[in-house]
Coordinates of N, CA and C and ligand atoms in Angstrom, one line a residue:
M1 N -60.7 253.7 66.5 CA -60.1 254.9 67.5 C -58.8 254.4 68.0
E2 N -57.7 254.6 68.0 CA -56.6 254.3 68.9 C -56.8 254.3 70.3
K3 N -56.4 253.2 70.7 CA -56.4 253.1 72.3 C -55.2 253.6 73.1
I4 N -55.6 254.4 74.1 CA -54.4 254.8 75.1 C -54.7 254.3 76.5
L5 N -53.7 253.8 76.9 CA -53.8 253.1 78.7 C -53.5 254.4 79.4
V6 N -54.5 254.9 80.3 CA -54.2 256.2 81.2 C -54.6 255.9 82.6
S7 N -53.8 256.6 83.4 CA -53.8 256.5 84.9 C -55.2 257.0 85.3
A8 N -55.9 256.2 86.0 CA -57.3 256.4 86.3 C -57.6 257.7 87.1
C9 N -56.6 258.0 87.9 CA -56.6 259.3 88.7 C -56.8 260.4 88.0
L10 N -56.2 260.6 86.5 CA -56.2 261.6 85.7 C -57.4 261.7 85.0
L11 N -58.2 260.8 85.3 CA -59.7 260.9 84.8 C -60.7 260.9 85.4
G12 N -60.3 261.0 86.8 CA -61.3 261.8 87.7 C -61.9 260.3 88.9
I13 N -61.0 259.4 88.7 CA -61.3 258.2 89.3 C -60.8 258.7 90.7
R14 N -61.2 258.3 91.7 CA -60.6 258.7 93.3 C -59.9 257.4 93.7
C15 N -59.0 257.1 93.1 CA -58.2 255.7 93.3 C -56.7 256.0 94.0
R16 N -56.5 257.4 94.1 CA -55.0 257.7 94.9 C -55.0 257.2 96.1
Y17 N -53.9 257.1 96.9 CA -53.6 256.7 98.2 C -54.4 257.4 99.1
D18 N -54.8 258.8 98.8 CA -55.6 259.5 99.9 C -57.1 259.7 99.5
G19 N -57.7 258.6 98.5 CA -58.8 258.6 98.2 C -59.5 259.5 97.2
R20 N -58.3 260.5 96.7 CA -58.7 261.4 95.8 C -58.4 261.1 94.4
S21 N -58.6 262.2 93.6 CA -58.3 261.9 92.1 C -57.6 263.5 91.7
V22 N -57.1 263.2 90.6 CA -56.4 264.4 90.2 C -56.8 264.5 88.6
P23 N -58.0 265.1 88.5 CA -58.7 265.1 86.9 C -57.9 266.1 86.2
N24 N -57.4 265.7 85.0 CA -56.6 266.7 84.3 C -57.3 266.8 82.8
D25 N -57.7 268.2 82.8 CA -58.3 268.7 81.5 C -57.9 268.0 80.1
K26 N -56.5 268.2 80.2 CA -56.1 268.0 78.9 C -56.0 266.3 78.4
V27 N -55.7 265.6 79.6 CA -56.0 264.1 79.5 C -57.1 263.8 79.2
I28 N -58.2 264.4 79.8 CA -59.7 264.0 79.3 C -60.1 264.4 78.0
A29 N -59.3 265.4 77.7 CA -59.7 266.0 76.3 C -59.1 264.8 75.3
L30 N -58.3 264.1 75.7 CA -57.9 263.1 74.6 C -59.1 262.1 74.2
S31 N -60.2 262.3 75.0 CA -61.0 261.2 74.8 C -61.9 261.5 73.6
E32 N -61.7 262.7 73.1 CA -62.2 263.1 71.7 C -61.5 262.5 70.6
K33 N -60.4 262.1 70.6 CA -59.4 261.3 69.6 C -59.2 259.9 69.8
Y34 N -59.2 259.6 71.1 CA -58.8 258.4 71.6 C -59.7 257.7 72.4
S35 N -59.4 256.3 72.3 CA -60.5 255.6 73.1 C -59.5 255.2 74.6
L36 N -59.9 256.1 75.8 CA -59.0 255.9 76.7 C -59.2 254.6 77.9
I37 N -58.4 254.2 78.3 CA -58.6 252.8 79.0 C -57.9 253.1 80.3
P38 N -58.8 253.4 81.3 CA -58.2 253.8 82.7 C -57.5 252.5 83.2
V39 N -56.4 252.9 84.0 CA -55.9 251.7 84.9 C -55.3 252.3 86.0
C40 N -55.5 251.5 87.3 CA -54.5 252.2 88.6 C -53.8 250.7 89.0
P41 N -52.6 250.9 88.6 CA -51.5 249.6 89.0 C -51.6 249.2 90.4
E42 N -51.7 250.4 91.5 CA -51.6 249.9 92.7 C -52.9 249.2 93.1
I43 N -53.9 249.7 92.5 CA -55.3 249.1 92.8 C -55.1 247.2 92.0
Y44 N -54.8 247.4 90.9 CA -54.6 245.9 90.1 C -53.5 245.2 90.9
G45 N -52.6 246.0 91.5 CA -51.7 244.9 92.4 C -52.2 244.5 93.9
G46 N -53.4 245.1 94.1 CA -54.2 244.2 95.3 C -54.3 245.4 96.6
L47 N -53.8 246.7 96.3 CA -53.7 247.6 97.5 C -55.2 248.2 97.6
P48 N -55.8 248.6 98.7 CA -57.1 249.3 99.0 C -56.8 251.0 98.7
T49 N -57.9 251.6 98.8 CA -57.8 252.7 98.6 C -59.1 253.3 99.8
P50 N -58.6 254.4 100.5 CA -57.2 254.8 100.8 C -56.2 253.9 101.0
R51 N -55.2 254.4 101.2 CA -53.8 253.2 101.6 C -52.9 254.2 102.0
T52 N -51.8 253.7 102.8 CA -50.8 254.4 103.3 C -49.7 254.7 102.1
P53 N -49.2 256.1 102.0 CA -48.5 256.2 100.7 C -47.0 255.4 100.6
S54 N -46.9 255.3 99.5 CA -45.6 254.2 99.3 C -44.5 255.3 98.2
E55 N -43.2 254.7 98.4 CA -42.2 255.4 97.6 C -41.3 254.2 97.2
R56 N -40.4 254.8 96.0 CA -39.7 253.7 95.7 C -38.3 253.8 96.4
V57 N -37.7 252.9 96.9 CA -36.3 253.0 97.8 C -35.4 251.7 96.8
K58 N -34.5 252.4 95.9 CA -33.7 251.6 95.1 C -34.7 250.4 94.3
D59 N -34.6 249.1 94.6 CA -35.6 248.4 93.8 C -36.8 247.9 94.7
R60 N -36.8 248.5 95.7 CA -38.0 248.2 96.5 C -39.1 249.2 96.6
V61 N -40.3 249.0 96.9 CA -41.3 249.9 97.3 C -41.8 249.7 98.6
V62 N -41.8 250.8 99.4 CA -42.0 250.6 100.8 C -43.2 251.7 101.2
M63 N -44.2 251.3 102.0 CA -44.9 252.2 102.6 C -44.2 253.1 103.8
R64 N -44.9 254.3 103.7 CA -44.4 254.9 104.9 C -44.2 254.3 106.1
D65 N -45.0 253.5 106.5 CA -44.9 252.5 107.9 C -44.0 251.7 107.8
G66 N -43.3 251.5 106.7 CA -41.9 250.6 106.5 C -42.4 249.2 105.7
S67 N -43.8 249.0 105.3 CA -44.4 247.9 104.7 C -43.8 247.7 103.6
D68 N -43.3 246.6 102.9 CA -42.8 246.2 101.9 C -43.7 245.8 100.7
V69 N -44.1 246.7 99.8 CA -45.2 246.4 98.8 C -44.9 246.3 97.5
T70 N -43.6 245.9 97.4 CA -42.7 245.8 96.2 C -43.8 244.7 95.2
D71 N -44.0 243.6 95.7 CA -44.8 242.6 95.0 C -46.1 243.3 94.4
N72 N -46.8 243.7 95.4 CA -48.0 244.6 94.9 C -47.7 245.3 93.6
Y73 N -46.9 246.1 93.8 CA -46.5 247.1 92.5 C -46.2 246.2 91.2
M74 N -45.4 245.1 91.5 CA -44.9 244.3 90.3 C -46.4 243.7 89.6
R75 N -47.1 243.2 90.6 CA -48.1 242.7 90.2 C -49.2 243.5 89.5
G76 N -49.2 245.0 89.6 CA -50.0 245.7 89.2 C -49.4 246.0 87.9
A77 N -48.2 246.2 87.9 CA -47.4 246.9 86.4 C -47.7 245.6 85.4
V78 N -47.7 244.4 85.9 CA -47.8 243.2 85.0 C -49.2 243.1 84.3
A79 N -50.2 243.3 85.4 CA -51.5 243.7 85.1 C -51.6 244.4 84.0
A80 N -51.2 245.6 84.2 CA -51.4 246.7 83.3 C -50.8 246.5 81.9
Y81 N -49.8 245.8 81.8 CA -49.1 245.4 80.7 C -50.1 244.3 79.8
E82 N -50.7 243.3 80.5 CA -51.5 242.3 80.1 C -52.5 243.1 79.4
L83 N -53.0 244.2 79.9 CA -54.1 244.6 79.3 C -53.8 245.5 78.0
C84 N -52.6 245.7 78.0 CA -52.0 246.6 76.6 C -51.9 245.5 75.7
R85 N -51.4 244.4 76.0 CA -51.1 243.2 75.1 C -52.7 242.7 74.6
T86 N -53.4 242.6 75.6 CA -55.0 242.2 75.1 C -55.4 243.0 74.2
L87 N -55.6 244.3 74.6 CA -56.3 245.1 73.8 C -55.5 246.0 72.5
G88 N -54.2 245.5 72.3 CA -53.5 246.1 71.3 C -53.0 247.7 71.6
I89 N -52.8 248.0 72.8 CA -52.3 249.4 73.3 C -51.0 249.3 73.2
G90 N -50.5 250.6 72.5 CA -49.0 251.0 72.5 C -48.7 252.1 73.0
L91 N -49.5 252.7 73.6 CA -49.2 254.1 74.3 C -49.8 254.0 75.6
A92 N -49.2 254.8 76.4 CA -49.7 254.9 77.9 C -49.6 256.4 78.4
V93 N -50.4 257.1 78.9 CA -50.3 258.3 79.5 C -50.5 258.0 81.1
L94 N -49.2 258.4 81.8 CA -49.4 257.9 83.2 C -49.1 259.1 84.2
K95 N -49.7 259.1 85.4 CA -49.3 260.4 86.3 C -48.0 260.6 86.8
A96 N -47.4 261.7 86.5 CA -46.2 262.2 86.7 C -45.7 262.0 88.4
K97 N -44.5 261.7 88.8 CA -43.9 261.4 90.1 C -44.5 260.2 90.7
S98 N -45.4 259.5 90.3 CA -45.9 258.4 91.4 C -44.9 257.4 91.3
P99 N -44.9 256.6 92.4 CA -44.1 255.4 92.7 C -44.4 254.5 91.5
S100 N -45.6 254.4 91.1 CA -46.3 253.5 90.1 C -46.1 253.8 88.8
C101 N -46.7 255.1 88.6 CA -46.8 255.4 87.1 C -45.9 256.7 86.9
G102 N -45.0 257.3 87.7 CA -44.1 258.4 87.2 C -43.3 258.0 86.2
K103 N -42.8 258.9 85.4 CA -41.9 258.8 84.3 C -40.7 259.8 84.4
G104 N -39.4 259.3 84.4 CA -38.7 260.5 84.6 C -38.1 260.9 85.9
K105 N -39.1 261.7 86.6 CA -38.8 262.1 88.1 C -39.8 261.3 89.1
I106 N -39.5 260.6 90.1 CA -40.2 260.1 91.1 C -39.9 260.8 92.5
Y107 N -40.8 260.4 93.3 CA -40.4 260.6 94.9 C -39.1 260.0 95.1
D108 N -38.4 260.5 96.0 CA -36.9 259.8 96.4 C -37.0 258.8 97.4
G109 N -38.2 258.5 97.9 CA -38.1 257.5 99.1 C -38.0 258.1 100.5
S110 N -37.8 259.3 100.6 CA -37.7 260.0 102.0 C -39.1 260.7 102.7
F111 N -40.2 260.6 101.7 CA -41.3 261.0 102.1 C -41.5 262.5 102.4
S112 N -40.4 263.1 101.8 CA -40.1 264.6 102.2 C -41.0 265.6 100.8
G113 N -41.1 264.9 99.8 CA -41.6 265.5 98.6 C -40.5 265.9 97.7
A114 N -39.3 265.4 98.1 CA -38.2 265.4 97.1 C -38.3 264.5 96.0
L115 N -37.6 265.0 94.8 CA -37.4 263.9 93.6 C -36.3 263.5 93.3
V116 N -36.3 262.5 92.4 CA -35.0 262.0 92.1 C -35.1 261.2 90.7
D117 N -34.2 261.1 89.9 CA -34.4 260.6 88.5 C -35.1 259.2 88.6
G118 N -35.6 259.0 87.9 CA -36.3 257.6 87.6 C -37.6 257.3 87.3
D119 N -38.2 256.0 87.2 CA -39.5 255.8 86.7 C -40.2 255.0 87.9
G120 N -41.4 255.3 87.8 CA -42.2 254.3 88.6 C -42.4 252.7 88.3
V121 N -42.6 251.8 89.0 CA -42.6 250.7 88.9 C -43.3 250.2 87.4
C122 N -44.6 250.8 87.2 CA -45.4 250.4 86.1 C -44.8 251.0 85.0
A123 N -44.4 252.3 85.2 CA -44.1 253.1 83.8 C -42.8 252.3 83.5
E124 N -41.8 252.0 84.2 CA -40.5 251.2 83.9 C -40.9 249.9 83.2
Y125 N -41.8 249.0 83.7 CA -42.2 247.7 83.1 C -42.8 247.9 81.9
L126 N -43.7 249.0 81.6 CA -44.4 248.9 80.5 C -43.4 249.6 79.4
T127 N -42.3 250.5 79.8 CA -41.4 251.0 78.9 C -40.5 249.7 78.5
R128 N -40.2 248.6 79.4 CA -39.3 247.7 78.9 C -40.0 246.8 78.2
M129 N -41.2 246.5 78.2 CA -42.0 245.5 77.2 C -42.6 246.4 76.1
G130 N -41.9 247.6 75.9 CA -42.2 248.3 74.5 C -43.2 249.1 74.5
I131 N -43.8 249.4 75.5 CA -44.9 250.5 75.5 C -44.4 251.8 75.4
R132 N -45.0 252.8 74.8 CA -44.3 254.3 75.1 C -45.2 254.9 75.9
V133 N -44.5 255.4 76.8 CA -45.1 256.3 78.3 C -44.7 257.6 78.4
L134 N -45.9 258.3 78.3 CA -45.8 259.8 78.3 C -46.2 260.2 80.0
T135 N -46.0 261.1 80.3 CA -46.7 261.6 81.7 C -47.7 262.8 81.0
E136 N -48.5 263.2 81.8 CA -49.8 264.0 81.6 C -49.3 265.3 81.1
N137 N -47.9 265.7 81.4 CA -47.3 267.0 80.9 C -46.6 266.9 79.7
E138 N -46.9 265.7 79.1 CA -46.0 265.4 77.9 C -46.9 265.3 76.6
I139 N -48.3 265.7 76.6 CA -49.1 265.0 75.8 C -49.8 266.1 74.5
D140 N -49.1 267.2 74.5 CA -49.4 268.4 73.6 C -49.6 267.9 72.2
E141 N -48.6 266.8 71.8 CA -48.6 266.4 70.7 C -49.6 265.5 70.2
L142 N -50.4 265.1 71.2 CA -51.6 264.1 71.0 C -53.0 264.7 70.9
L143 N -52.8 266.2 71.1 CA -54.2 266.9 71.3 C -54.6 267.4 70.0
Ligands
LIG201 S1 -51.1 253.9 90.9 FE1 -51.2 255.4 89.0 S2 -53.4 255.4 88.6 FE2 -53.2 254.7 90.6 S3 -53.6 256.5 91.8 FE3 -51.3 256.3 91.7 S4 -51.0 257.5 89.9 FE4 -52.9 257.1 90.0

């Protein structure tokens, strides 16, 4: 069975900043055809749950209280890639809009809910390392 790296919150794991999950039926249905490997890059990077929300601001990631958590985000991205490399994973389905997992559009750093073009830190790193990244909104072709 082909393996897919998946944002753990999409599988119902309560790892979001607010201690909640966002289970996605389509993503969960992928388990009928693929072996799903859950990952939460923010937790892999050493952040707790729940945690203060963060957003990307240019090349940094900051919490709403101003704390710089860029290093945590990078550490989590590298760990997610290491998992892909070790397990031979070439495809990831990651949570849209997240400062870690988002692809194409992410929150703009103002903590207002506004979006801007860009990728989350993990999605960007995985893409650079040759992993194909899709959001949960782009997986019809896999079902
Ligand atoms: S870092 Fe990714 S997997 Fe973790 S809670 Fe945020 S969106 Fe979900």
